[in-house]
Amino acid sequence: MDQKVRHTEVCTQDGSVDRHGNPAIRAKTGKWLTAILILVNQGLATLAFFGVGVNLVLFLTRVMGQDNAEAANNVSKWTGTVYIFSLLGAFLSDSYWGRYKTCAIFQASFVAGLVMLSLSTGALLLEPSGCGVEESPCRPHSTVKTVIFYLSVYLIALGYGGYQPNIATFGADQFDADDSVEGHSKIAFFSYFYLALNLGSLLSNTVLGYFEDQGAWPLGFWASAGSAFAGLVLFLTGTPKYRHFKPRESPWSRFCQVLVASTRKAKIDVNYEDMNLYDSETQRTGDKKILHTKGFRFLDRAAIVTPDDEAEKVESGSTYDPWRLCSVTQVEEVKCVLRLLPIWLCTILYSVVFTQMASLFVVQGAAMKTNIKDFRIPASSMSTFDILSVAFFIFAYRRFLDPLFARLNKREPNTGLTELQRMGIGLVIAITAMISAGIVEIYRLKHKETASNSSSLSIFWQVPQYMMIGASEVFMYVGQLEFFNSQAPTGLKSFASALCMASISLGNYVSSLLVSIVMKISTRDDLPGWIPGNLNKGHLDRFYFLLAGLTAADFLVYLVCAKWYKYIKSEASFSESIAEEEV
């Protein structure tokens, strides 16, 4: 008995295993040692990715000879492809490869794409020598050289996109959620993960962005390749210490089985107050049975045991047909996904606000006073205040605000804000940021210079809106990562992280659509529109106030969805049950 007790004490209770497939020993695997490796890896990979992405529009115009509209369109397609590949990486991870293998393979693809881009830029694309700056664009390239360029950048998109949703979940896997101490660390990990992402983008936006803007494209791309390679090596050094979760059967086949089984039983008479539900499922270590809930009752039909099911079981020997009868846990997994979707849809409009920081905020800043004596401040560099805000509010929330809310919570003592509450706060701060941006635009127009597309109002008046966007990210995106990771079924953790990335992608597309609609309506009768080329002739403030209004409406819908949402309730994991029986 002593040996069994000692065994249960040293092994994790969430079903994680070591690299050999044995139960992970708590003292020898995971925790902050491996999590820090993953955080640094994330920072280096982000630095490498944005080292290419931040000035890709300039590269396409100055080196590849494209006009502004064509270059912007190609960058939008490339960015959208990154998020599509994130869904591919999540699928492979959850169904076949597991998170460690998926991260390693896609990171290798990421490094290969960066090396290919660096080599082709230095050896093939910068012709004549010294071209690639604003005053000296490069000459047209052959079809072969153009194909090599696009192969390299889309290999980068494949690598970074497939890797990104899995590395966040893999980092969270290093903590046992069933342990009180590690469970707290797991929650904190997502905050530090988002901080690492922002610090990586800070270096790429400032240091690498400066050199690339000066025409040192090979230097910038080789620095990105070196950063990605260092991140991959660092990731691989943690191999002996990582905790893993074995990939399950395809979660989508389980999802489809519930839909098919419930549809096949659509005509049977059901007394929903007294149902004979099938809930005995062969479990793997770490699996948890999800308790039955009353929502989406039509799906419960998939778990109702009928005489036909019993007859088929007798004919087949000992198992039910999974396309006719599913367990309660399997049905509840589908319900979990359906309940997550309305919350996820409400985050898309927030992403529309978030994307303004890289588009209209920059356009607005460029039309303001950007000089301090002889030094010119690039409008895009104002995003530094967003990153500094993220770093400050992550620290402030974890150290001060969360303990304060826990003390003020009389209903559930020692419990801070829930993920849904934090996401709601993020929406409110985003509304405030749009109102702030609109007010700044009103004052910018009051100080406009009629002779040019500019204003005497200092660009530093934009600092509050950038700071508020950064604060909203800490509540919205970090809360979203935590929420989706905790509420997604076991076999769909990586897919849940991919959904977070997909909301940003859809936010970009919705923003573009919204701008197109606004311009089409506002340019009637030969009017310049709200967002013309010369902002001094437009009303960008009205667009910001429109976004504030739409986000406020979205917030009201979000409140309804959050109140309707039912948190997942599980029984003890299979490994915990075994431990209790052994003791």
XYZ file of N, CA, C and O in Angstrom, residues 462-553:
368
model
N -2.483 60.256 -29.330
C -2.979 58.902 -29.581
C -2.632 57.927 -28.451
O -3.171 56.819 -28.414
N -1.750 58.301 -27.559
C -1.290 57.376 -26.514
C -2.452 56.765 -25.724
O -2.473 55.539 -25.506
N -3.461 57.539 -25.283
C -4.551 56.922 -24.505
C -5.282 55.809 -25.250
O -5.600 54.770 -24.657
N -5.561 56.001 -26.553
C -6.292 54.957 -27.270
C -5.456 53.697 -27.433
O -5.982 52.575 -27.334
N -4.138 53.837 -27.643
C -3.271 52.664 -27.704
C -3.201 51.970 -26.344
O -3.237 50.734 -26.259
N -3.095 52.749 -25.277
C -3.014 52.167 -23.936
C -4.303 51.420 -23.579
O -4.264 50.342 -22.976
N -5.442 51.969 -23.983
C -6.716 51.310 -23.678
C -6.894 50.029 -24.486
O -7.441 49.039 -23.977
N -6.432 50.034 -25.722
C -6.484 48.791 -26.504
C -5.618 47.727 -25.826
O -6.019 46.557 -25.712
N -4.427 48.112 -25.353
C -3.567 47.160 -24.656
C -4.222 46.605 -23.407
O -4.163 45.393 -23.145
N -4.876 47.473 -22.625
C -5.574 47.012 -21.418
C -6.707 46.056 -21.782
O -6.920 45.032 -21.114
N -7.434 46.369 -22.842
C -8.551 45.500 -23.251
C -8.061 44.133 -23.704
O -8.733 43.119 -23.478
N -6.882 44.088 -24.342
C -6.328 42.804 -24.766
C -6.080 41.878 -23.577
O -6.325 40.666 -23.648
N -5.566 42.449 -22.477
C -5.256 41.636 -21.301
C -6.524 40.977 -20.764
O -6.511 39.807 -20.360
N -7.626 41.721 -20.784
C -8.879 41.156 -20.283
C -9.547 40.262 -21.328
O -10.061 39.190 -20.983
N -9.546 40.675 -22.593
C -10.261 39.916 -23.614
C -9.481 38.705 -24.114
O -9.929 37.561 -23.981
N -8.301 38.924 -24.686
C -7.596 37.821 -25.334
C -7.023 36.819 -24.341
O -7.067 35.613 -24.567
N -6.471 37.304 -23.214
C -5.967 36.373 -22.208
C -7.130 35.605 -21.591
O -7.064 34.383 -21.409
N -8.215 36.312 -21.283
C -9.401 35.634 -20.758
C -9.971 34.640 -21.749
O -10.421 33.552 -21.373
N -9.938 34.996 -23.027
C -10.449 34.108 -24.069
C -9.606 32.837 -24.161
O -10.151 31.726 -24.281
N -8.288 32.969 -24.118
C -7.415 31.799 -24.141
C -7.700 30.873 -22.966
O -7.819 29.654 -23.130
N -7.813 31.443 -21.772
C -8.092 30.642 -20.581
C -9.461 29.976 -20.681
O -9.619 28.794 -20.358
N -10.456 30.738 -21.114
C -11.826 30.240 -21.177
C -11.950 29.081 -22.163
O -12.503 28.021 -21.823
N -11.440 29.254 -23.360
C -11.569 28.206 -24.365
C -10.770 26.969 -23.970
O -11.186 25.847 -24.235
N -9.610 27.167 -23.343
C -8.810 26.022 -22.936
C -9.494 25.230 -21.830
O -9.425 23.995 -21.804
N -10.153 25.912 -20.911
C -10.790 25.211 -19.798
C -12.132 24.591 -20.177
O -12.535 23.576 -19.613
N -12.824 25.191 -21.157
C -14.172 24.731 -21.477
C -14.241 23.815 -22.696
O -15.264 23.158 -22.901
N -13.191 23.765 -23.490
C -13.205 22.894 -24.668
C -13.070 21.439 -24.244
O -12.396 21.130 -23.254
N -13.709 20.511 -24.955
C -13.534 19.078 -24.664
C -12.074 18.679 -24.766
O -11.266 19.332 -25.443
N -11.718 17.578 -24.107
C -10.323 17.139 -24.037
C -9.682 17.013 -25.410
O -8.531 17.391 -25.608
N -10.423 16.513 -26.379
C -9.845 16.272 -27.701
C -9.827 17.476 -28.611
O -9.427 17.367 -29.776
N -10.266 18.649 -28.108
C -10.345 19.829 -28.964
C -9.637 21.037 -28.361
O -9.967 22.182 -28.667
N -8.645 20.807 -27.495
C -7.950 21.915 -26.842
C -7.202 22.792 -27.849
O -7.259 24.025 -27.784
N -6.482 22.167 -28.776
C -5.736 22.949 -29.766
C -6.677 23.679 -30.717
O -6.420 24.812 -31.131
N -7.786 23.019 -31.052
C -8.772 23.668 -31.923
C -9.353 24.901 -31.245
O -9.608 25.918 -31.904
N -9.527 24.838 -29.928
C -10.048 25.999 -29.191
C -9.083 27.172 -29.289
O -9.500 28.323 -29.463
N -7.776 26.893 -29.184
C -6.783 27.962 -29.341
C -6.799 28.514 -30.765
O -6.614 29.717 -30.981
N -7.019 27.626 -31.740
C -7.090 28.071 -33.135
C -8.290 28.991 -33.354
O -8.238 29.914 -34.171
N -9.384 28.753 -32.629
C -10.550 29.621 -32.742
C -10.214 31.045 -32.314
O -10.722 32.013 -32.890
N -9.356 31.183 -31.287
C -8.943 32.514 -30.853
C -8.228 33.250 -31.980
O -8.445 34.450 -32.198
N -7.363 32.529 -32.702
C -6.676 33.133 -33.839
C -7.645 33.432 -34.971
O -7.548 34.460 -35.651
N -8.625 32.534 -35.161
C -9.586 32.717 -36.249
C -10.443 33.958 -36.023
O -10.847 34.623 -36.981
N -10.722 34.288 -34.749
C -11.530 35.485 -34.484
C -10.778 36.747 -34.919
O -11.387 37.702 -35.412
N -9.449 36.750 -34.756
C -8.643 37.891 -35.211
C -8.692 37.978 -36.732
O -8.816 39.066 -37.314
N -8.586 36.819 -37.394
C -8.632 36.792 -38.856
C -9.970 37.315 -39.366
O -10.030 38.170 -40.263
N -11.065 36.820 -38.781
C -12.382 37.281 -39.202
C -12.569 38.760 -38.881
O -13.260 39.479 -39.610
N -11.952 39.211 -37.778
C -12.000 40.630 -37.449
C -11.399 41.479 -38.547
O -11.924 42.559 -38.876
N -10.298 41.010 -39.151
C -9.679 41.723 -40.276
C -10.625 41.801 -41.468
O -10.788 42.856 -42.082
N -11.253 40.656 -41.780
C -12.148 40.623 -42.935
C -13.389 41.485 -42.697
O -13.829 42.213 -43.594
N -13.959 41.414 -41.490
C -15.141 42.219 -41.180
C -14.786 43.703 -41.207
O -15.571 44.536 -41.681
N -13.604 44.060 -40.720
C -13.160 45.452 -40.752
C -13.069 45.956 -42.185
O -13.536 47.063 -42.498
N -12.467 45.147 -43.065
C -12.358 45.546 -44.476
C -13.740 45.721 -45.100
O -13.991 46.675 -45.851
N -14.650 44.780 -44.788
C -16.011 44.858 -45.320
C -16.723 46.105 -44.801
O -17.401 46.814 -45.560
N -16.539 46.393 -43.526
C -17.188 47.553 -42.920
C -16.687 48.856 -43.536
O -17.470 49.767 -43.828
N -15.365 48.941 -43.748
C -14.799 50.136 -44.381
C -15.358 50.307 -45.795
O -15.715 51.423 -46.206
N -15.457 49.213 -46.538
C -15.988 49.275 -47.908
C -17.441 49.759 -47.912
O -17.837 50.600 -48.737
N -18.250 49.226 -46.969
C -19.660 49.634 -46.903
C -19.778 51.106 -46.529
O -20.549 51.870 -47.135
N -19.004 51.527 -45.537
C -19.043 52.920 -45.083
C -18.633 53.865 -46.208
O -19.276 54.906 -46.427
N -17.575 53.516 -46.923
C -17.113 54.387 -48.002
C -18.112 54.434 -49.156
O -18.311 55.491 -49.778
N -18.757 53.307 -49.435
C -19.732 53.296 -50.527
C -20.923 54.189 -50.199
O -21.445 54.900 -51.068
N -21.352 54.158 -48.932
C -22.503 54.965 -48.525
C -22.118 56.441 -48.371
O -22.849 57.343 -48.800
N -20.949 56.696 -47.761
C -20.571 58.073 -47.433
C -20.023 58.859 -48.626
O -19.835 60.076 -48.535
N -19.739 58.189 -49.749
C -19.205 58.909 -50.920
C -20.295 59.222 -51.947
O -19.978 59.618 -53.070
N -21.549 59.023 -51.578
C -22.623 59.373 -52.506
C -22.692 60.881 -52.707
O -22.254 61.655 -51.853
N -23.233 61.277 -53.815
C -23.384 62.696 -54.160
C -22.035 63.413 -54.203
O -21.905 64.580 -53.801
N -21.017 62.718 -54.684
C -19.667 63.280 -54.866
C -19.028 63.771 -53.573
O -18.156 64.654 -53.584
N -19.452 63.233 -52.439
C -18.828 63.570 -51.163
C -17.527 62.780 -51.000
O -17.384 61.683 -51.558
N -16.541 63.294 -50.251
C -15.255 62.595 -50.121
C -15.325 61.329 -49.268
O -14.424 60.482 -49.333
N -16.386 61.196 -48.484
C -16.508 60.011 -47.630
C -15.874 60.208 -46.262
O -15.196 61.206 -46.003
N -16.095 59.261 -45.377
C -15.568 59.350 -44.019
C -14.069 59.105 -43.952
O -13.390 59.654 -43.093
N -13.542 58.258 -44.854
C -12.125 57.888 -44.783
C -11.473 58.092 -46.149
O -11.070 57.132 -46.823
N -11.350 59.332 -46.608
C -10.720 59.581 -47.904
C -9.200 59.525 -47.798
O -8.639 59.375 -46.705
N -8.534 59.659 -48.943
C -7.078 59.674 -48.931
C -6.539 60.835 -48.113
O -5.538 60.703 -47.397
N -7.202 61.984 -48.195
C -6.855 63.146 -47.378
C -7.820 63.189 -46.186
O -8.978 63.579 -46.326
N -7.337 62.780 -45.014
C -8.218 62.684 -43.848
C -8.795 64.023 -43.442
O -9.838 64.087 -42.780
N -8.141 65.114 -43.822
C -8.649 66.439 -43.469
C -9.975 66.756 -44.171
O -10.697 67.664 -43.767
N -10.288 65.986 -45.215
C -11.548 66.191 -45.930
C -12.618 65.190 -45.497
O -13.733 65.208 -46.011
N -12.275 64.281 -44.590
C -13.205 63.231 -44.183
C -13.707 63.374 -42.756
O -13.585 64.435 -42.133
N -14.265 62.283 -42.246
C -14.783 62.244 -40.879
C -14.460 60.874 -40.271
O -15.355 60.067 -40.001
N -13.175 60.643 -40.057
C -12.753 59.386 -39.439
C -13.364 59.232 -38.037
O -13.594 58.111 -37.581
N -13.636 60.360 -37.388
C -14.246 60.308 -36.055
C -15.589 59.580 -36.087
O -15.923 58.832 -35.163
N -16.357 59.783 -37.141
C -17.663 59.120 -37.243
C -17.506 57.609 -37.359
O -18.315 56.854 -36.817
N -16.464 57.180 -38.058
C -16.222 55.738 -38.168
C -15.854 55.152 -36.805
O -16.320 54.070 -36.435
N -15.015 55.853 -36.059
C -14.668 55.391 -34.713
C -15.905 55.314 -33.818
O -16.076 54.357 -33.062
N -16.767 56.323 -33.892
C -17.981 56.315 -33.073
C -18.933 55.203 -33.531
O -19.650 54.615 -32.711
N -18.945 54.914 -34.832
C -19.740 53.798 -35.338
C -19.245 52.485 -34.735
O -20.047 51.644 -34.288
N -17.921 52.300 -34.714
C -17.361 51.092 -34.106
C -17.694 51.011 -32.616
O -17.985 49.927 -32.093
N -17.650 52.163 -31.932
C -18.006 52.172 -30.511
C -19.452 51.732 -30.326
O -19.769 50.951 -29.416
N -20.348 52.223 -31.191
C -21.759 51.838 -31.106
C -21.974 50.360 -31.401
O -22.738 49.679 -30.701
N -21.318 49.858 -32.443
C -21.452 48.440 -32.785
C -20.901 47.549 -31.670
O -21.477 46.507 -31.348
N -19.775 47.966 -31.076
C -19.189 47.178 -29.988
C -20.081 47.210 -28.752
O -20.187 46.225 -28.012
N -20.735 48.355 -28.502
C -21.679 48.445 -27.383
C -22.853 47.492 -27.595
O -23.292 46.806 -26.659
N -23.360 47.429 -28.832
C -24.445 46.487 -29.137
C -23.955 45.048 -28.975
O -24.675 44.183 -28.448
